[in-house]
PDB file of C-alpha atoms in Angstrom:
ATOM      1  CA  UNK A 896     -30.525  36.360   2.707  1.00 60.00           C
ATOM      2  CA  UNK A 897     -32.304  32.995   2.994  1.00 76.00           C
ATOM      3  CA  UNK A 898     -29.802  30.770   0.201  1.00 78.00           C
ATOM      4  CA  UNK A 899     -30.503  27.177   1.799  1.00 74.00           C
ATOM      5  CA  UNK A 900     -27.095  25.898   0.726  1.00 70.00           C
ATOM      6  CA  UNK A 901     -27.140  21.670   0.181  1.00 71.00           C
ATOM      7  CA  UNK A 902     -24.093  20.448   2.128  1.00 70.00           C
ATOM      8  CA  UNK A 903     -23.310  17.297   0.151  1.00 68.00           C
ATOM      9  CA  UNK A 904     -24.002  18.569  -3.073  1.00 63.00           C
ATOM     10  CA  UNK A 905     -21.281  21.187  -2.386  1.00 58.00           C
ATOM     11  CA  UNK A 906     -18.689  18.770  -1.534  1.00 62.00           C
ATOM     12  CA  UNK A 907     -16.051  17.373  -3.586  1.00 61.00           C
ATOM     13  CA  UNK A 908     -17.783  13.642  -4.359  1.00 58.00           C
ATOM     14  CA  UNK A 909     -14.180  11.448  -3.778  1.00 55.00           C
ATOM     15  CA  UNK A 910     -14.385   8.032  -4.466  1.00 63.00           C
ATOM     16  CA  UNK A 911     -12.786   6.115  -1.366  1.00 68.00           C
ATOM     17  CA  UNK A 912      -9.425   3.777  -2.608  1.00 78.00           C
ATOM     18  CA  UNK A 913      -8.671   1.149  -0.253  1.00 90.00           C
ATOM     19  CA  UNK A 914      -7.253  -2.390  -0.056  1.00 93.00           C
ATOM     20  CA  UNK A 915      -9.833  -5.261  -0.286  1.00 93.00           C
ATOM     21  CA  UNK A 916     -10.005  -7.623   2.421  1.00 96.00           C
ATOM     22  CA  UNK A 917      -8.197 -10.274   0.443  1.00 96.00           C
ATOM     23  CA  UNK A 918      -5.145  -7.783  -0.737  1.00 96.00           C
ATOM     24  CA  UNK A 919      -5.134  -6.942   2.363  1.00 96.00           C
ATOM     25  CA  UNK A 920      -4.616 -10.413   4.320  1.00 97.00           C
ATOM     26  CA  UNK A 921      -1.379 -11.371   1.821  1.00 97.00           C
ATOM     27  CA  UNK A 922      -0.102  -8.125   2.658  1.00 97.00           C
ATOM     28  CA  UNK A 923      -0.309  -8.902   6.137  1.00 97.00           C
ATOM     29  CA  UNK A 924       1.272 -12.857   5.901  1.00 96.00           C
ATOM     30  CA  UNK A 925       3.949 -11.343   4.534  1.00 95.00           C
ATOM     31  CA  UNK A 926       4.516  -8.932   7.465  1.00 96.00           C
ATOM     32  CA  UNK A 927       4.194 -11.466   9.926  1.00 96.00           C
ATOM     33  CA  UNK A 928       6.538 -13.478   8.483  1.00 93.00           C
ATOM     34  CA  UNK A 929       9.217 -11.046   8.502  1.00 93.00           C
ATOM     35  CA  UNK A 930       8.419  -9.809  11.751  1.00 94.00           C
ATOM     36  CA  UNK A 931       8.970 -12.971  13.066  1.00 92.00           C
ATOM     37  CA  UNK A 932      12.203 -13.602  11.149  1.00 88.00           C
ATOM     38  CA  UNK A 933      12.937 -10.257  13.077  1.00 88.00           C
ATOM     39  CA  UNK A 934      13.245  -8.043   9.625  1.00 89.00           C
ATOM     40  CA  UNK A 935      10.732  -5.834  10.176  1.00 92.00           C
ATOM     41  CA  UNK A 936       8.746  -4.086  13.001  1.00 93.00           C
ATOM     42  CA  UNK A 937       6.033  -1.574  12.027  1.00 94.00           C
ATOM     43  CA  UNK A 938       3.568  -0.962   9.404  1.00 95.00           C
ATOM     44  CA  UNK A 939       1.872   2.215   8.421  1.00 95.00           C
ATOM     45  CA  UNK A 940      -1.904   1.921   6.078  1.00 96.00           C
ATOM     46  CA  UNK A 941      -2.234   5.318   4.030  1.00 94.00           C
ATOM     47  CA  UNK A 942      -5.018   5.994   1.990  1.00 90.00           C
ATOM     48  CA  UNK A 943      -5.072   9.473  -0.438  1.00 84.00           C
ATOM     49  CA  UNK A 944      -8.195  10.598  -2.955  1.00 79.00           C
ATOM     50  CA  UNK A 945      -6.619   7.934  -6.024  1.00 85.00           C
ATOM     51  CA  UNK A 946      -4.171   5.536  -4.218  1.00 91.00           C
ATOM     52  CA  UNK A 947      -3.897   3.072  -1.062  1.00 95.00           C
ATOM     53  CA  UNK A 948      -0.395   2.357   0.434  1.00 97.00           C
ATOM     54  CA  UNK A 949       1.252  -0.083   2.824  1.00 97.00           C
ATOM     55  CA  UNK A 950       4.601   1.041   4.323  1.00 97.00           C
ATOM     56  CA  UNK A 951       6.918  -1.322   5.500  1.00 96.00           C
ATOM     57  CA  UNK A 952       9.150   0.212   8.644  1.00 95.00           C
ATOM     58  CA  UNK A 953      12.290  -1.833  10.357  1.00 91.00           C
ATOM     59  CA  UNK A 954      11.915   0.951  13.226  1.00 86.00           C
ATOM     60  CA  UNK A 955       8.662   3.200  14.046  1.00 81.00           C
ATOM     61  CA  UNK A 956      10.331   6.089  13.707  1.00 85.00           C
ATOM     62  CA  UNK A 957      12.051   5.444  10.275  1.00 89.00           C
ATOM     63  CA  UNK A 958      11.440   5.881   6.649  1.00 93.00           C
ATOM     64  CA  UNK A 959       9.379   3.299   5.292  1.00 95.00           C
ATOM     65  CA  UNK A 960      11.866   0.304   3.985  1.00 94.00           C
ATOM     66  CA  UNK A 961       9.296  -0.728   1.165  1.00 96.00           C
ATOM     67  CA  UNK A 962       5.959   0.820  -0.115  1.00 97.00           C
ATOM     68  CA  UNK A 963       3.104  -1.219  -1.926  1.00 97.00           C
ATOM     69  CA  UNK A 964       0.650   1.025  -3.562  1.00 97.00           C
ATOM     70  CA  UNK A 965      -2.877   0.348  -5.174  1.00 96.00           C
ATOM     71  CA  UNK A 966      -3.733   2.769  -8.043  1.00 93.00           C
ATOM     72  CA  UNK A 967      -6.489   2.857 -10.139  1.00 86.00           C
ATOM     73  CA  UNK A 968      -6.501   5.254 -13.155  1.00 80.00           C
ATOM     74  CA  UNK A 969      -9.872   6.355 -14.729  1.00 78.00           C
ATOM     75  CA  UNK A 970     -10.536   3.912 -17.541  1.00 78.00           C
ATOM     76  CA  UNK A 971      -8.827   1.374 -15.975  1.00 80.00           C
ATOM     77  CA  UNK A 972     -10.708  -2.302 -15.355  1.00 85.00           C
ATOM     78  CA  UNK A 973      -8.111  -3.432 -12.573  1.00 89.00           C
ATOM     79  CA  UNK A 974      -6.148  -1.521 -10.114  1.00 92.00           C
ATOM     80  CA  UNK A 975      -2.203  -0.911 -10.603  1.00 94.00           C
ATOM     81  CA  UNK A 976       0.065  -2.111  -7.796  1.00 97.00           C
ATOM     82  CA  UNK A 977       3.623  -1.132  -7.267  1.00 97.00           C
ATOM     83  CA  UNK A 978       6.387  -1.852  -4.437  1.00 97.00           C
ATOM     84  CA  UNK A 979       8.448   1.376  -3.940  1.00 97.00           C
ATOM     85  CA  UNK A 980      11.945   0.769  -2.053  1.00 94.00           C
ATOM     86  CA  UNK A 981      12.223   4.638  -0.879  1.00 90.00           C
ATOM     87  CA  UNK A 982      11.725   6.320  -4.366  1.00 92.00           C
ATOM     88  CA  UNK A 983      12.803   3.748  -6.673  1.00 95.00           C
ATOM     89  CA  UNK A 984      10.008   1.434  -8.331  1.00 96.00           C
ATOM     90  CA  UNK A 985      11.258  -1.779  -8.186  1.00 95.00           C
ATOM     91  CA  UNK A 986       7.941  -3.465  -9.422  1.00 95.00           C
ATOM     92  CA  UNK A 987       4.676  -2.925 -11.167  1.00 96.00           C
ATOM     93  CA  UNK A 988       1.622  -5.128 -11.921  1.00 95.00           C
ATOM     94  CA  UNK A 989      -2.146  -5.200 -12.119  1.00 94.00           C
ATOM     95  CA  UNK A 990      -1.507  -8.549  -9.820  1.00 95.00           C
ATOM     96  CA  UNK A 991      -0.501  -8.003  -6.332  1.00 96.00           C
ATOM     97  CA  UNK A 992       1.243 -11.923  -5.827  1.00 95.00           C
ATOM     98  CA  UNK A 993       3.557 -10.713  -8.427  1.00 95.00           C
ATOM     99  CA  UNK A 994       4.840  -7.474  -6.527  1.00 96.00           C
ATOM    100  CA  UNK A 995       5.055  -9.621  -3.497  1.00 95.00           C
ATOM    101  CA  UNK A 996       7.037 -12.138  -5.353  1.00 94.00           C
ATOM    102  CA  UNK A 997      10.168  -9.452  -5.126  1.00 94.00           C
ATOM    103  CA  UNK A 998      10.534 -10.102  -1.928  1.00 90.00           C
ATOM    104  CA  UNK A 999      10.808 -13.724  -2.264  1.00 87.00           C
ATOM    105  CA  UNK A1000      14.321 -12.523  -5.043  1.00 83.00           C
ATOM    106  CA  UNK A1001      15.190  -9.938  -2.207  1.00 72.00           C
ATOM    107  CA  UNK A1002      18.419 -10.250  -0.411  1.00 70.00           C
ATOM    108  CA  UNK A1003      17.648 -11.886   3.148  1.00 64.00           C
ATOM    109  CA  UNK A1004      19.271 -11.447   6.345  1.00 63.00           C
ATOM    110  CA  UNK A1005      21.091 -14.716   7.362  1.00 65.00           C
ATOM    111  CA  UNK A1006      22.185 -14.679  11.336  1.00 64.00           C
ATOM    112  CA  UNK A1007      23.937 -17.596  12.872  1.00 59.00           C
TER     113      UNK A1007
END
């Protein structure tokens, strides 16, 4: 009847997965840039047990337009990135300037 059970021995020992400060701040110069071209509106920051995402919204209550995730497998040295337009993958990289660099090949919205 007296077990002393050890709290954080019993729980599942996750390693947190999030965007450093620096992947972070290009994310967010691209947003603001669109934002103020009037492209997008709302961003979303999701982190899971193995992966960190950025969701890119044109209206709050939308599907995301564009995704960027940050992966890193076991046995990898650097993390994977990949930009996700709904389900399809349209890049992948261990560098996150070169998933950003879609956006600069990306189709634009041109209003006169």
């Amino acid at each position: 009847m007296e077990n002393l059970i050890r709290l954080p021995s019993t729980r599942k020992s996750v390693r947190h997965f999030f965007f450093t400060r620096h992947e972070l701040g290009q994310l967010l110069s691209l947003y603001a840039s669109r934002v103020a071209a009037g492209e997008w509106r709302d961003y979303a920051l999701d982190r899971h047990d193995d992966m960190a995402v950025f969701s890119i919204f044109r209206h709050t209550h939308e599907r995301p337009l564009y995704s960027v995730s940050k992966t890193q497998r076991r046995g990898q040295k650097r993390p994977t990135f990949a930009l996700f337009a709904g389900q399809k993958r349209l890049k992948s990289s261990t560098s996150l300037l070169d998933v950003l660099a879609v956006f600069e090949k990306l189709p634009r919205l041109v209003q006169s």
